[in-house]
Every structure is written in structure tokens, then in C-alpha cells.
């Protein structure tokens, strides 16, 4: 368990869990993370950034992915 709930009912379950599987890892997030938890999770999941989107203002989010035809797609939102 990586994170739990501070709640009398939901505290019985994990909010974030992880487990090694084969050559990789499966991580389940059972909540909508706030900014702090999201940053902590992404820092743990991908400790070495794979894009140039670093040190952005707190109001800016950026994501990089791959389109079905293999092109890199960058989404930057302010």
C-alpha cells in the first residue's frame, strides 16, 4: 500500500497500491489524486523525466503520449 484514506469507512482500503508483476509493476490508484498526491505518484512512477516539461508554473500541466500512428503528442494546459 502506498497511500490510504483518513476516513472512518474508506480507511479500511488502500487508496493507492502497487505490486511487482512479471518484468514490470501494476499500480492501482483508487482515488482522484490532488496535486500533491499526483506529483508524488508521478515522481515515484517515473523518477527520471522522459520529456522536457520541467519546472512549469503550478497553473500549467503537461502530458506527453503517442498517437495511434506513432507520433508524439504533447498536451500543455494552463
mmCIF file of N, CA, C and O in Angstrom:
data_model
loop_
_atom_site.group_PDB
_atom_site.id
_atom_site.type_symbol
_atom_site.label_atom_id
_atom_site.label_comp_id
_atom_site.label_asym_id
_atom_site.label_seq_id
_atom_site.Cartn_x
_atom_site.Cartn_y
_atom_site.Cartn_z
ATOM 1 N N UNK A 1 0.842 -1.175 0.000
ATOM 2 C CA UNK A 1 0.000 0.000 0.000
ATOM 3 C C UNK A 1 0.887 1.237 0.000
ATOM 4 O O UNK A 1 1.792 1.358 0.821
ATOM 5 N N UNK A 2 0.623 2.143 -0.933
ATOM 6 C CA UNK A 2 1.389 3.389 -0.999
ATOM 7 C C UNK A 2 0.668 4.540 -0.313
ATOM 8 O O UNK A 2 1.314 5.445 0.205
ATOM 9 N N UNK A 3 -0.663 4.524 -0.347
ATOM 10 C CA UNK A 3 -1.436 5.603 0.277
ATOM 11 C C UNK A 3 -2.770 5.040 0.745
ATOM 12 O O UNK A 3 -3.331 4.137 0.125
ATOM 13 N N UNK A 4 -3.263 5.596 1.833
ATOM 14 C CA UNK A 4 -4.553 5.176 2.371
ATOM 15 C C UNK A 4 -5.449 6.372 2.591
ATOM 16 O O UNK A 4 -5.069 7.517 2.353
ATOM 17 N N UNK A 5 -6.656 6.095 3.024
ATOM 18 C CA UNK A 5 -7.639 7.144 3.312
ATOM 19 C C UNK A 5 -7.669 7.420 4.808
ATOM 20 O O UNK A 5 -7.625 6.490 5.611
ATOM 21 N N UNK A 6 -7.792 8.664 5.186
ATOM 22 C CA UNK A 6 -8.004 9.054 6.580
ATOM 23 C C UNK A 6 -9.506 9.275 6.733
ATOM 24 O O UNK A 6 -9.987 10.404 6.732
ATOM 25 N N UNK A 7 -10.235 8.164 6.808
ATOM 26 C CA UNK A 7 -11.696 8.216 6.822
ATOM 27 C C UNK A 7 -12.209 6.998 7.598
ATOM 28 O O UNK A 7 -11.660 5.901 7.459
ATOM 29 N N UNK A 8 -13.266 7.164 8.416
ATOM 30 C CA UNK A 8 -13.727 6.045 9.247
ATOM 31 C C UNK A 8 -14.205 4.836 8.432
ATOM 32 O O UNK A 8 -14.068 3.704 8.882
ATOM 33 N N UNK A 9 -14.764 5.033 7.253
ATOM 34 C CA UNK A 9 -15.236 3.914 6.430
ATOM 35 C C UNK A 9 -14.207 3.515 5.378
ATOM 36 O O UNK A 9 -13.806 2.367 5.300
ATOM 37 N N UNK A 10 -13.779 4.480 4.560
ATOM 38 C CA UNK A 10 -12.874 4.176 3.449
ATOM 39 C C UNK A 10 -11.455 3.842 3.908
ATOM 40 O O UNK A 10 -10.669 3.287 3.151
ATOM 41 N N UNK A 11 -11.135 4.172 5.164
ATOM 42 C CA UNK A 11 -9.819 3.876 5.700
ATOM 43 C C UNK A 11 -9.510 2.382 5.769
ATOM 44 O O UNK A 11 -8.366 1.996 5.969
ATOM 45 N N UNK A 12 -10.517 1.550 5.552
ATOM 46 C CA UNK A 12 -10.291 0.104 5.548
ATOM 47 C C UNK A 12 -9.590 -0.359 4.270
ATOM 48 O O UNK A 12 -9.104 -1.479 4.212
ATOM 49 N N UNK A 13 -9.562 0.478 3.236
ATOM 50 C CA UNK A 13 -8.983 0.105 1.955
ATOM 51 C C UNK A 13 -7.839 1.028 1.575
ATOM 52 O O UNK A 13 -7.734 2.143 2.078
ATOM 53 N N UNK A 14 -7.031 0.570 0.681
ATOM 54 C CA UNK A 14 -5.920 1.380 0.175
ATOM 55 C C UNK A 14 -6.425 2.356 -0.880
ATOM 56 O O UNK A 14 -7.325 2.033 -1.655
ATOM 57 N N UNK A 15 -5.833 3.528 -0.920
ATOM 58 C CA UNK A 15 -6.125 4.490 -1.989
ATOM 59 C C UNK A 15 -5.208 4.240 -3.184
ATOM 60 O O UNK A 15 -5.604 4.403 -4.326
ATOM 61 N N UNK A 16 -3.985 3.815 -2.894
ATOM 62 C CA UNK A 16 -3.006 3.507 -3.944
ATOM 63 C C UNK A 16 -2.246 2.253 -3.520
ATOM 64 O O UNK A 16 -1.729 2.191 -2.416
ATOM 65 N N UNK A 17 -2.197 1.272 -4.415
ATOM 66 C CA UNK A 17 -1.444 0.049 -4.152
ATOM 67 C C UNK A 17 -0.531 -0.243 -5.330
ATOM 68 O O UNK A 17 -0.751 0.242 -6.435
ATOM 69 N N UNK A 18 0.475 -1.054 -5.078
ATOM 70 C CA UNK A 18 1.386 -1.448 -6.150
ATOM 71 C C UNK A 18 1.895 -2.845 -5.882
ATOM 72 O O UNK A 18 1.975 -3.280 -4.736
ATOM 73 N N UNK A 19 2.208 -3.544 -6.959
ATOM 74 C CA UNK A 19 2.731 -4.904 -6.839
ATOM 75 C C UNK A 19 3.556 -5.233 -8.074
ATOM 76 O O UNK A 19 3.159 -4.899 -9.188
ATOM 77 N N UNK A 20 4.688 -5.866 -7.856
ATOM 78 C CA UNK A 20 5.509 -6.324 -8.979
ATOM 79 C C UNK A 20 4.747 -7.417 -9.721
ATOM 80 O O UNK A 20 4.068 -8.239 -9.100
ATOM 81 N N UNK A 21 4.869 -7.418 -11.044
ATOM 82 C CA UNK A 21 4.215 -8.449 -11.857
ATOM 83 C C UNK A 21 5.078 -8.713 -13.079
ATOM 84 O O UNK A 21 5.319 -7.801 -13.877
ATOM 85 N N UNK A 22 5.556 -9.925 -13.197
ATOM 86 C CA UNK A 22 6.433 -10.254 -14.314
ATOM 87 C C UNK A 22 7.658 -9.354 -14.289
ATOM 88 O O UNK A 22 8.292 -9.178 -13.259
ATOM 89 N N UNK A 23 7.956 -8.742 -15.431
ATOM 90 C CA UNK A 23 9.107 -7.836 -15.514
ATOM 91 C C UNK A 23 8.731 -6.406 -15.170
ATOM 92 O O UNK A 23 9.557 -5.505 -15.254
ATOM 93 N N UNK A 24 7.474 -6.178 -14.791
ATOM 94 C CA UNK A 24 7.028 -4.807 -14.530
ATOM 95 C C UNK A 24 6.346 -4.660 -13.195
ATOM 96 O O UNK A 24 6.659 -5.353 -12.233
ATOM 97 N N UNK A 25 5.414 -3.767 -13.148
ATOM 98 C CA UNK A 25 4.721 -3.429 -11.912
ATOM 99 C C UNK A 25 3.318 -2.954 -12.271
ATOM 100 O O UNK A 25 3.124 -2.281 -13.273
ATOM 101 N N UNK A 26 2.340 -3.304 -11.450
ATOM 102 C CA UNK A 26 0.969 -2.833 -11.599
ATOM 103 C C UNK A 26 0.674 -1.929 -10.411
ATOM 104 O O UNK A 26 0.845 -2.336 -9.258
ATOM 105 N N UNK A 27 0.250 -0.701 -10.688
ATOM 106 C CA UNK A 27 -0.098 0.250 -9.635
ATOM 107 C C UNK A 27 -1.537 0.685 -9.856
ATOM 108 O O UNK A 27 -1.890 1.117 -10.949
ATOM 109 N N UNK A 28 -2.362 0.563 -8.828
ATOM 110 C CA UNK A 28 -3.770 0.938 -8.908
ATOM 111 C C UNK A 28 -4.014 2.153 -8.030
ATOM 112 O O UNK A 28 -3.642 2.169 -6.862
ATOM 113 N N UNK A 29 -4.649 3.154 -8.623
ATOM 114 C CA UNK A 29 -4.993 4.384 -7.906
ATOM 115 C C UNK A 29 -6.514 4.415 -7.803
ATOM 116 O O UNK A 29 -7.199 4.555 -8.813
ATOM 117 N N UNK A 30 -7.033 4.268 -6.591
ATOM 118 C CA UNK A 30 -8.473 4.205 -6.374
ATOM 119 C C UNK A 30 -9.056 5.508 -5.881
ATOM 120 O O UNK A 30 -9.985 5.506 -5.084
ATOM 121 N N UNK A 31 -8.508 6.609 -6.332
ATOM 122 C CA UNK A 31 -8.979 7.926 -5.916
ATOM 123 C C UNK A 31 -8.626 8.929 -6.999
ATOM 124 O O UNK A 31 -7.848 8.620 -7.898
ATOM 125 N N UNK A 32 -9.203 10.090 -6.937
ATOM 126 C CA UNK A 32 -8.793 11.184 -7.816
ATOM 127 C C UNK A 32 -7.755 11.972 -7.037
ATOM 128 O O UNK A 32 -8.090 12.655 -6.070
ATOM 129 N N UNK A 33 -6.479 11.854 -7.420
ATOM 130 C CA UNK A 33 -5.432 12.490 -6.614
ATOM 131 C C UNK A 33 -5.432 14.003 -6.751
ATOM 132 O O UNK A 33 -5.644 14.537 -7.841
ATOM 133 N N UNK A 34 -5.207 14.666 -5.643
ATOM 134 C CA UNK A 34 -4.979 16.101 -5.684
ATOM 135 C C UNK A 34 -3.593 16.366 -6.248
ATOM 136 O O UNK A 34 -2.827 15.446 -6.549
ATOM 137 N N UNK A 35 -3.243 17.628 -6.388
ATOM 138 C CA UNK A 35 -1.961 17.987 -7.000
ATOM 139 C C UNK A 35 -0.773 17.367 -6.252
ATOM 140 O O UNK A 35 0.147 16.849 -6.865
ATOM 141 N N UNK A 36 -0.795 17.398 -4.925
ATOM 142 C CA UNK A 36 0.329 16.868 -4.160
ATOM 143 C C UNK A 36 0.510 15.363 -4.337
ATOM 144 O O UNK A 36 1.618 14.885 -4.573
ATOM 145 N N UNK A 37 -0.595 14.611 -4.240
ATOM 146 C CA UNK A 37 -0.508 13.166 -4.425
ATOM 147 C C UNK A 37 -0.141 12.839 -5.872
ATOM 148 O O UNK A 37 0.660 11.937 -6.122
ATOM 149 N N UNK A 38 -0.693 13.569 -6.829
ATOM 150 C CA UNK A 38 -0.366 13.327 -8.238
ATOM 151 C C UNK A 38 1.119 13.539 -8.496
ATOM 152 O O UNK A 38 1.771 12.726 -9.165
ATOM 153 N N UNK A 39 1.679 14.597 -7.951
ATOM 154 C CA UNK A 39 3.118 14.844 -8.126
ATOM 155 C C UNK A 39 3.958 13.766 -7.451
ATOM 156 O O UNK A 39 4.955 13.305 -7.986
ATOM 157 N N UNK A 40 3.555 13.370 -6.254
ATOM 158 C CA UNK A 40 4.298 12.323 -5.552
ATOM 159 C C UNK A 40 4.240 11.007 -6.325
ATOM 160 O O UNK A 40 5.254 10.316 -6.475
ATOM 161 N N UNK A 41 3.063 10.667 -6.847
ATOM 162 C CA UNK A 41 2.931 9.430 -7.615
ATOM 163 C C UNK A 41 3.743 9.459 -8.900
ATOM 164 O O UNK A 41 4.439 8.496 -9.223
ATOM 165 N N UNK A 42 3.652 10.550 -9.639
ATOM 166 C CA UNK A 42 4.405 10.602 -10.897
ATOM 167 C C UNK A 42 5.904 10.613 -10.634
ATOM 168 O O UNK A 42 6.667 10.023 -11.388
ATOM 169 N N UNK A 43 6.336 11.252 -9.557
ATOM 170 C CA UNK A 43 7.749 11.220 -9.205
ATOM 171 C C UNK A 43 8.218 9.828 -8.833
ATOM 172 O O UNK A 43 9.330 9.425 -9.136
ATOM 173 N N UNK A 44 7.341 9.059 -8.196
ATOM 174 C CA UNK A 44 7.674 7.688 -7.824
ATOM 175 C C UNK A 44 7.599 6.767 -9.036
ATOM 176 O O UNK A 44 8.465 5.925 -9.249
ATOM 177 N N UNK A 45 6.570 6.931 -9.863
ATOM 178 C CA UNK A 45 6.388 6.050 -11.020
ATOM 179 C C UNK A 45 7.447 6.285 -12.095
ATOM 180 O O UNK A 45 7.903 5.349 -12.739
ATOM 181 N N UNK A 46 7.784 7.532 -12.313
ATOM 182 C CA UNK A 46 8.760 7.876 -13.365
ATOM 183 C C UNK A 46 9.749 8.862 -12.767
ATOM 184 O O UNK A 46 9.650 10.067 -12.985
ATOM 185 N N UNK A 47 10.695 8.335 -12.004
ATOM 186 C CA UNK A 47 11.618 9.215 -11.282
ATOM 187 C C UNK A 47 12.537 10.002 -12.211
ATOM 188 O O UNK A 47 13.052 11.044 -11.838
ATOM 189 N N UNK A 48 12.737 9.516 -13.432
ATOM 190 C CA UNK A 48 13.539 10.241 -14.412
ATOM 191 C C UNK A 48 12.603 10.743 -15.498
ATOM 192 O O UNK A 48 12.007 9.941 -16.222
ATOM 193 N N UNK A 49 12.413 12.061 -15.633
ATOM 194 C CA UNK A 49 11.501 12.582 -16.657
ATOM 195 C C UNK A 49 11.937 12.155 -18.056
ATOM 196 O O UNK A 49 13.120 12.070 -18.353
ATOM 197 N N UNK A 50 10.947 11.886 -18.908
ATOM 198 C CA UNK A 50 11.240 11.478 -20.281
ATOM 199 C C UNK A 50 10.894 12.575 -21.279
ATOM 200 O O UNK A 50 10.955 12.364 -22.474
ATOM 201 N N UNK A 51 10.524 13.736 -20.792
ATOM 202 C CA UNK A 51 10.235 14.847 -21.684
ATOM 203 C C UNK A 51 10.928 16.099 -21.153
ATOM 204 O O UNK A 51 11.516 16.082 -20.089
ATOM 205 N N UNK A 52 10.840 17.159 -21.896
ATOM 206 C CA UNK A 52 11.466 18.409 -21.498
ATOM 207 C C UNK A 52 10.580 19.291 -20.644
ATOM 208 O O UNK A 52 10.949 20.408 -20.329
ATOM 209 N N UNK A 53 9.406 18.816 -20.248
ATOM 210 C CA UNK A 53 8.461 19.633 -19.490
ATOM 211 C C UNK A 53 8.811 19.580 -18.007
ATOM 212 O O UNK A 53 8.317 18.773 -17.250
ATOM 213 N N UNK A 54 9.700 20.479 -17.581
ATOM 214 C CA UNK A 54 10.112 20.536 -16.182
ATOM 215 C C UNK A 54 9.958 21.964 -15.659
ATOM 216 O O UNK A 54 9.987 22.916 -16.422
ATOM 217 N N UNK A 55 9.825 22.081 -14.382
ATOM 218 C CA UNK A 55 9.774 23.382 -13.699
ATOM 219 C C UNK A 55 8.722 24.306 -14.282
ATOM 220 O O UNK A 55 8.956 25.500 -14.487
ATOM 221 N N UNK A 56 7.543 23.763 -14.570
ATOM 222 C CA UNK A 56 6.442 24.574 -15.079
ATOM 223 C C UNK A 56 5.788 25.323 -13.927
ATOM 224 O O UNK A 56 5.841 24.883 -12.780
ATOM 225 N N UNK A 57 5.138 26.451 -14.207
ATOM 226 C CA UNK A 57 4.373 27.123 -13.157
ATOM 227 C C UNK A 57 3.302 26.183 -12.609
ATOM 228 O O UNK A 57 2.846 25.267 -13.311
ATOM 229 N N UNK A 58 2.871 26.400 -11.386
ATOM 230 C CA UNK A 58 1.904 25.489 -10.767
ATOM 231 C C UNK A 58 0.584 25.449 -11.520
ATOM 232 O O UNK A 58 -0.154 24.470 -11.417
ATOM 233 N N UNK A 59 0.249 26.491 -12.279
ATOM 234 C CA UNK A 59 -1.014 26.505 -13.018
ATOM 235 C C UNK A 59 -0.936 25.742 -14.344
ATOM 236 O O UNK A 59 -1.936 25.599 -15.027
ATOM 237 N N UNK A 60 0.234 25.255 -14.720
ATOM 238 C CA UNK A 60 0.418 24.594 -16.011
ATOM 239 C C UNK A 60 0.630 23.095 -15.803
ATOM 240 O O UNK A 60 1.407 22.678 -14.955
ATOM 241 N N UNK A 61 -0.088 22.304 -16.597
ATOM 242 C CA UNK A 61 0.130 20.863 -16.619
ATOM 243 C C UNK A 61 0.538 20.468 -18.029
ATOM 244 O O UNK A 61 0.124 21.093 -19.004
ATOM 245 N N UNK A 62 1.351 19.450 -18.139
ATOM 246 C CA UNK A 62 1.805 18.971 -19.444
ATOM 247 C C UNK A 62 1.820 17.454 -19.435
ATOM 248 O O UNK A 62 2.146 16.834 -18.425
ATOM 249 N N UNK A 63 1.431 16.893 -20.557
ATOM 250 C CA UNK A 63 1.449 15.438 -20.712
ATOM 251 C C UNK A 63 1.960 15.108 -22.104
ATOM 252 O O UNK A 63 1.719 15.854 -23.055
ATOM 253 N N UNK A 64 2.671 14.015 -22.217
ATOM 254 C CA UNK A 64 3.197 13.557 -23.494
ATOM 255 C C UNK A 64 2.750 12.127 -23.702
ATOM 256 O O UNK A 64 2.773 11.327 -22.775
ATOM 257 N N UNK A 65 2.333 11.824 -24.913
ATOM 258 C CA UNK A 65 1.894 10.473 -25.237
ATOM 259 C C UNK A 65 2.231 10.144 -26.674
ATOM 260 O O UNK A 65 2.920 10.907 -27.360
ATOM 261 N N UNK A 66 1.727 9.029 -27.132
ATOM 262 C CA UNK A 66 1.955 8.587 -28.501
ATOM 263 C C UNK A 66 0.616 8.368 -29.173
ATOM 264 O O UNK A 66 -0.261 7.689 -28.633
ATOM 265 N N UNK A 67 0.446 8.943 -30.354
ATOM 266 C CA UNK A 67 -0.796 8.787 -31.111
ATOM 267 C C UNK A 67 -0.831 7.399 -31.737
ATOM 268 O O UNK A 67 0.198 6.709 -31.812
ATOM 269 N N UNK A 68 -1.999 6.951 -32.204
ATOM 270 C CA UNK A 68 -2.096 5.620 -32.817
ATOM 271 C C UNK A 68 -1.142 5.411 -33.996
ATOM 272 O O UNK A 68 -0.717 4.291 -34.257
ATOM 273 N N UNK A 69 -0.776 6.502 -34.700
ATOM 274 C CA UNK A 69 0.142 6.350 -35.836
ATOM 275 C C UNK A 69 1.610 6.497 -35.430
ATOM 276 O O UNK A 69 2.491 6.542 -36.279
ATOM 277 N N UNK A 70 1.879 6.575 -34.112
ATOM 278 C CA UNK A 70 3.252 6.587 -33.629
ATOM 279 C C UNK A 70 3.866 7.960 -33.393
ATOM 280 O O UNK A 70 4.983 8.062 -32.912
ATOM 281 N N UNK A 71 3.151 9.039 -33.721
ATOM 282 C CA UNK A 71 3.695 10.385 -33.487
ATOM 283 C C UNK A 71 3.589 10.740 -32.011
ATOM 284 O O UNK A 71 2.689 10.304 -31.318
ATOM 285 N N UNK A 72 4.523 11.558 -31.535
ATOM 286 C CA UNK A 72 4.491 12.056 -30.159
ATOM 287 C C UNK A 72 3.455 13.177 -30.080
ATOM 288 O O UNK A 72 3.380 14.026 -30.959
ATOM 289 N N UNK A 73 2.662 13.176 -29.015
ATOM 290 C CA UNK A 73 1.619 14.176 -28.804
ATOM 291 C C UNK A 73 1.897 14.849 -27.463
ATOM 292 O O UNK A 73 2.105 14.175 -26.457
ATOM 293 N N UNK A 74 1.942 16.181 -27.454
ATOM 294 C CA UNK A 74 2.169 16.951 -26.241
ATOM 295 C C UNK A 74 0.907 17.781 -25.957
ATOM 296 O O UNK A 74 0.427 18.470 -26.847
ATOM 297 N N UNK A 75 0.418 17.690 -24.723
ATOM 298 C CA UNK A 75 -0.727 18.481 -24.308
ATOM 299 C C UNK A 75 -0.254 19.362 -23.158
ATOM 300 O O UNK A 75 0.197 18.861 -22.128
ATOM 301 N N UNK A 76 -0.344 20.680 -23.355
ATOM 302 C CA UNK A 76 0.036 21.647 -22.333
ATOM 303 C C UNK A 76 -1.190 22.473 -22.013
ATOM 304 O O UNK A 76 -1.824 23.030 -22.903
ATOM 305 N N UNK A 77 -1.551 22.521 -20.749
ATOM 306 C CA UNK A 77 -2.791 23.204 -20.334
ATOM 307 C C UNK A 77 -2.474 24.195 -19.236
ATOM 308 O O UNK A 77 -1.753 23.896 -18.303
ATOM 309 N N UNK A 78 -3.020 25.414 -19.375
ATOM 310 C CA UNK A 78 -2.814 26.440 -18.371
ATOM 311 C C UNK A 78 -4.160 26.748 -17.739
ATOM 312 O O UNK A 78 -5.027 27.269 -18.319
#
